[in-house]
Tab-separated table of C-alpha atoms in Angstrom:
chain	number	residue	atom	x	y	z
E	10	MET	CA	9.354	52.616	14.530
E	11	LEU	CA	8.515	51.561	10.986
E	12	ARG	CA	5.316	49.583	10.839
E	13	PRO	CA	2.383	48.851	8.513
E	14	TRP	CA	-0.829	50.637	9.278
E	15	VAL	CA	-4.438	50.043	8.426
E	16	ILE	CA	-6.712	53.020	8.738
E	17	ALA	CA	-9.896	52.359	10.658
E	18	VAL	CA	-12.540	54.310	8.821
E	19	ALA	CA	-14.652	55.949	11.490
E	20	ALA	CA	-17.238	58.712	11.477
E	21	ALA	CA	-17.023	61.163	8.597
E	22	ALA	CA	-14.666	64.067	9.200
E	23	THR	CA	-15.499	67.681	8.470
E	24	MET	CA	-14.513	68.349	4.880
E	25	ALA	CA	-15.219	70.325	1.734
E	26	ALA	CA	-16.356	67.612	-0.702
E	27	SER	CA	-17.875	67.830	-4.177
E	28	SER	CA	-19.262	65.524	-6.826
E	29	ALA	CA	-17.021	65.020	-9.839
E	30	PRO	CA	-18.156	65.761	-13.410
E	31	ALA	CA	-19.392	62.985	-15.684
E	32	ALA	CA	-16.754	60.933	-17.475
E	33	GLU	CA	-16.663	59.511	-20.952
E	34	PRO	CA	-17.262	55.745	-21.254
E	35	GLY	CA	-14.067	53.897	-20.409
E	36	ASP	CA	-12.457	56.840	-18.625
E	37	PRO	CA	-11.553	56.775	-14.929
E	38	ILE	CA	-14.519	58.174	-13.017
E	39	GLN	CA	-13.617	60.661	-10.287
E	40	PHE	CA	-16.662	60.313	-8.070
E	41	ALA	CA	-15.603	62.464	-5.093
E	42	THR	CA	-13.029	65.065	-4.131
E	43	ALA	CA	-12.170	66.788	-0.848
E	44	ARG	CA	-9.620	69.153	0.676
E	45	TYR	CA	-8.119	68.924	4.144
E	46	GLY	CA	-5.900	71.926	4.707
E	47	GLY	CA	-3.262	71.727	1.987
E	48	TRP	CA	-4.162	68.141	1.027
E	49	THR	CA	-6.211	67.310	-2.051
E	50	ALA	CA	-8.026	63.972	-1.998
E	51	THR	CA	-9.559	62.336	-5.073
E	52	ALA	CA	-11.556	59.093	-5.217
E	53	THR	CA	-11.649	57.298	-8.576
E	54	THR	CA	-13.395	54.257	-10.038
E	55	TYR	CA	-11.662	52.534	-12.954
E	56	VAL	CA	-14.049	50.969	-15.464
E	57	GLU	CA	-13.265	48.280	-18.014
E	58	TYR	CA	-15.219	46.639	-20.815
E	59	GLY	CA	-15.285	43.050	-22.032
E	60	ARG	CA	-15.565	41.304	-18.671
E	61	ILE	CA	-19.218	40.357	-19.254
E	62	LYS	CA	-19.026	37.651	-21.923
E	63	GLU	CA	-22.711	37.870	-22.784
E	64	ASN	CA	-22.423	41.605	-23.517
E	65	ALA	CA	-18.889	43.007	-23.833
E	66	SER	CA	-20.225	46.557	-24.145
E	67	LEU	CA	-21.367	46.614	-20.517
E	68	PRO	CA	-19.010	48.385	-18.087
E	69	ALA	CA	-17.543	46.670	-15.029
E	70	VAL	CA	-15.461	47.965	-12.127
E	71	ARG	CA	-11.773	47.114	-12.469
E	72	ASP	CA	-10.556	48.950	-9.364
E	73	VAL	CA	-11.403	51.699	-6.893
E	74	ARG	CA	-8.638	53.967	-5.638
E	75	CYS	CA	-8.223	57.148	-3.656
E	76	SER	CA	-5.218	59.469	-3.694
E	77	VAL	CA	-4.089	62.230	-1.347
E	78	SER	CA	-1.414	64.696	-2.434
E	79	ARG	CA	0.430	67.787	-1.249
E	80	ASN	CA	3.756	69.428	-2.098
E	81	GLY	CA	5.031	66.500	-4.128
E	82	LEU	CA	3.972	63.738	-1.712
E	83	ALA	CA	1.211	61.431	-2.999
E	84	ILE	CA	-0.384	58.611	-1.011
E	85	GLY	CA	-2.717	56.106	-2.629
E	86	LEU	CA	-5.214	53.629	-1.192
E	87	ASP	CA	-6.994	50.873	-3.126
E	88	ARG	CA	-10.151	48.984	-2.203
E	89	ASP	CA	-8.089	46.062	-0.864
E	90	GLY	CA	-6.588	48.371	1.762
E	91	ASN	CA	-3.146	48.605	0.175
E	92	PHE	CA	-1.240	51.876	0.508
E	93	SER	CA	1.327	53.374	-1.833
E	94	VAL	CA	3.641	56.298	-1.099
E	95	ASN	CA	5.160	58.250	-3.977
E	96	LEU	CA	7.365	61.322	-4.175
E	97	ALA	CA	6.959	63.586	-7.187
E	98	GLY	CA	8.810	66.724	-6.130
E	99	ASP	CA	7.394	70.205	-5.629
E	100	ASP	CA	7.556	73.502	-7.501
E	101	ALA	CA	11.079	74.129	-6.188
E	102	THR	CA	12.478	71.003	-7.840
E	103	ALA	CA	12.846	72.657	-11.239
E	104	ASP	CA	14.704	75.967	-11.223
E	105	GLU	CA	17.753	77.710	-12.631
E	106	ASP	CA	19.967	74.875	-11.358
E	107	ASN	CA	18.002	72.368	-13.456
E	108	ARG	CA	16.965	70.439	-10.370
E	109	VAL	CA	14.408	68.176	-12.030
E	110	PHE	CA	12.930	65.702	-9.557
E	111	SER	CA	13.502	61.969	-9.946
E	112	THR	CA	12.881	59.174	-7.467
E	113	VAL	CA	16.311	57.821	-8.363
E	114	ASN	CA	17.894	60.949	-6.882
E	115	VAL	CA	16.209	60.902	-3.460
E	116	ARG	CA	19.099	60.912	-0.960
E	117	TRP	CA	17.414	60.823	2.435
E	118	LEU	CA	14.194	61.509	4.332
E	119	LYS	CA	13.586	63.250	7.634
E	120	LEU	CA	10.326	62.544	9.421
E	121	ASP	CA	9.854	65.010	12.277
E	122	GLY	CA	13.625	65.425	12.359
E	123	ARG	CA	14.364	61.684	12.413
E	124	ARG	CA	16.644	60.903	9.498
E	125	LEU	CA	15.954	57.801	7.395
E	126	ASP	CA	18.299	56.084	4.978
E	127	VAL	CA	16.888	55.582	1.487
E	128	LYS	CA	17.623	53.213	-1.368
E	129	VAL	CA	15.925	52.775	-4.729
E	130	VAL	CA	14.638	49.424	-5.996
E	131	GLN	CA	14.297	49.131	-9.770
E	132	THR	CA	11.295	47.009	-10.791
E	133	LEU	CA	11.152	47.501	-14.556
E	134	TYR	CA	14.139	45.323	-15.479
E	135	HIS	CA	14.540	42.427	-13.083
E	136	ARG	CA	17.713	40.376	-13.347
E	137	TRP	CA	16.946	36.909	-14.700
E	138	LYS	CA	20.307	35.410	-15.752
E	139	LEU	CA	22.051	32.945	-13.439
E	140	ASN	CA	25.775	33.112	-12.785
E	141	GLY	CA	27.861	30.541	-14.635
E	142	VAL	CA	25.271	29.724	-17.308
E	143	PRO	CA	26.536	30.145	-20.926
E	144	TYR	CA	23.557	32.049	-22.331
E	145	PRO	CA	23.810	32.673	-26.101
E	146	HIS	CA	24.197	36.291	-27.135
E	147	VAL	CA	21.330	37.598	-29.234
E	148	ASP	CA	21.575	41.035	-30.833
E	149	GLY	CA	18.727	43.231	-29.714
E	150	GLU	CA	17.735	40.763	-27.005
E	151	GLU	CA	17.478	43.443	-24.356
E	152	VAL	CA	16.145	46.913	-25.019
E	153	ILE	CA	16.643	49.237	-22.071
E	154	LEU	CA	14.244	52.157	-22.067
E	155	PRO	CA	15.390	55.441	-20.472
E	156	VAL	CA	12.605	55.404	-17.876
E	157	PHE	CA	12.468	54.477	-14.210
E	158	SER	CA	9.950	52.177	-12.582
E	159	GLY	CA	10.470	51.241	-8.988
E	160	HIS	CA	10.048	52.310	-5.382
E	161	LEU	CA	11.930	53.518	-2.351
E	162	MET	CA	13.059	51.476	0.636
E	163	VAL	CA	13.790	53.104	3.999
E	164	ARG	CA	15.551	52.196	7.224
E	165	THR	CA	16.365	53.995	10.454
E	166	GLY	CA	20.010	52.954	10.681
E	167	PRO	CA	22.773	50.802	9.162
E	168	ARG	CA	21.932	47.808	11.377
E	169	ASP	CA	18.204	47.914	10.651
E	170	PRO	CA	16.350	46.037	7.888
E	171	TRP	CA	15.024	47.844	4.828
E	172	PHE	CA	11.255	48.422	4.599
E	173	HIS	CA	9.088	49.585	1.722
E	174	ILE	CA	8.362	53.292	2.040
E	175	SER	CA	4.647	52.531	2.476
E	176	SER	CA	5.518	51.180	5.949
E	177	LEU	CA	5.778	54.841	6.997
E	178	ILE	CA	2.019	55.411	6.657
E	179	ASP	CA	1.334	55.427	10.401
E	180	ASP	CA	4.265	57.763	11.083
E	181	LEU	CA	3.243	60.099	8.268
E	182	ALA	CA	-0.399	60.239	9.377
E	183	ASN	CA	0.619	61.165	12.917
E	184	GLY	CA	3.637	63.290	12.031
E	185	GLN	CA	4.254	67.005	11.567
E	186	THR	CA	6.687	67.325	8.640
E	187	LEU	CA	8.449	65.186	6.055
E	188	THR	CA	11.633	66.595	4.537
E	189	VAL	CA	13.020	65.091	1.335
E	190	GLY	CA	16.707	65.365	0.482
E	191	HIS	CA	17.094	65.258	-3.287
E	192	GLY	CA	19.773	65.936	-5.847
E	193	LYS	CA	22.240	64.403	-8.208
E	194	THR	CA	25.980	64.523	-8.680
E	195	ILE	CA	26.882	67.220	-11.191
E	196	ASP	CA	30.430	65.868	-11.269
E	197	ASP	CA	32.209	63.095	-9.381
E	198	ARG	CA	33.268	65.372	-6.551
E	199	ILE	CA	30.314	67.620	-5.737
E	200	PRO	CA	26.873	66.102	-5.140
E	201	ARG	CA	24.246	68.862	-5.412
E	202	VAL	CA	21.685	68.054	-2.741
E	203	TYR	CA	18.769	70.231	-1.655
E	204	ALA	CA	15.620	69.594	0.376
E	205	PHE	CA	11.927	70.345	0.317
E	206	THR	CA	9.425	69.903	3.148
E	207	VAL	CA	5.864	68.565	3.155
E	208	PRO	CA	3.636	69.643	6.089
E	209	LEU	CA	1.692	66.603	7.321
E	210	GLU	CA	-1.115	68.368	9.182
E	211	GLY	CA	-4.470	67.237	7.794
E	212	LEU	CA	-3.150	63.999	6.297
E	213	LYS	CA	-4.796	61.705	8.842
E	214	PRO	CA	-8.387	62.911	8.244
E	215	ALA	CA	-7.725	62.945	4.494
E	216	LEU	CA	-6.712	59.272	4.613
E	217	THR	CA	-9.733	58.455	6.762
E	218	TRP	CA	-11.926	60.101	4.110
E	219	CYS	CA	-10.210	58.026	1.425
E	220	GLY	CA	-10.930	54.834	3.344
E	221	GLN	CA	-14.605	55.738	3.485
E	222	GLN	CA	-14.765	56.512	-0.231
E	223	VAL	CA	-13.247	53.255	-1.510
E	224	GLU	CA	-15.820	51.360	0.580
E	225	SER	CA	-18.788	53.526	-0.420
E	226	GLU	CA	-21.661	52.755	-2.801
E	227	ALA	CA	-20.787	55.936	-4.697
E	228	ALA	CA	-17.730	54.124	-6.055
E	229	TYR	CA	-20.037	51.741	-7.942
E	230	ARG	CA	-22.425	54.301	-9.378
E	231	LEU	CA	-22.092	55.606	-12.931
E	232	PRO	CA	-22.314	59.405	-13.238
E	233	GLN	CA	-24.998	58.907	-15.884
E	234	PRO	CA	-27.398	55.932	-16.172
E	235	LEU	CA	-26.935	53.586	-19.126
């Protein structure tokens, strides 16, 4: 069942954590890191300047985020409790067959053997023109950049509604493996599809650790006093 999930941050889990090195003014400050099995977790404070009108040189916190990654799967958590799920491919996604990973080319997912349909939603260039309106043509009006910005939607079957991929958080945290089917059509007849697998063991405590970090006082402490 696809469903949103909010992690309840409980007692601290056993982990190997370390303080991050000092950052330059204005840089993201990585204030804590940890490893849970094959998962790497990093907690970061983002600092901005100019918010304090009386003294624009004073730093202020813009956001606090924590990320957990392994084998091309990255999960983010911000201080508002919002999750993001991103696929970036693994080391096997670039080889002699030129299998460079792209979100656009994700074909399907399997979570503990349960296959999920996938579709890509483009968010960089939203459609804005209405049908039947005689808009004037302007040369150079639209410049399409060769980049992708968007996210994945998933569903369990053709009769089910589409959900944002972040709705899988609960299933991922309690699952065993996620397999990603990826590839692109080399010609019109033969789609070249391959798969890579992400072990999910250790993800749940890593996400619990992230929840603790984004709520901690350490997130609001500069590595060096002003």
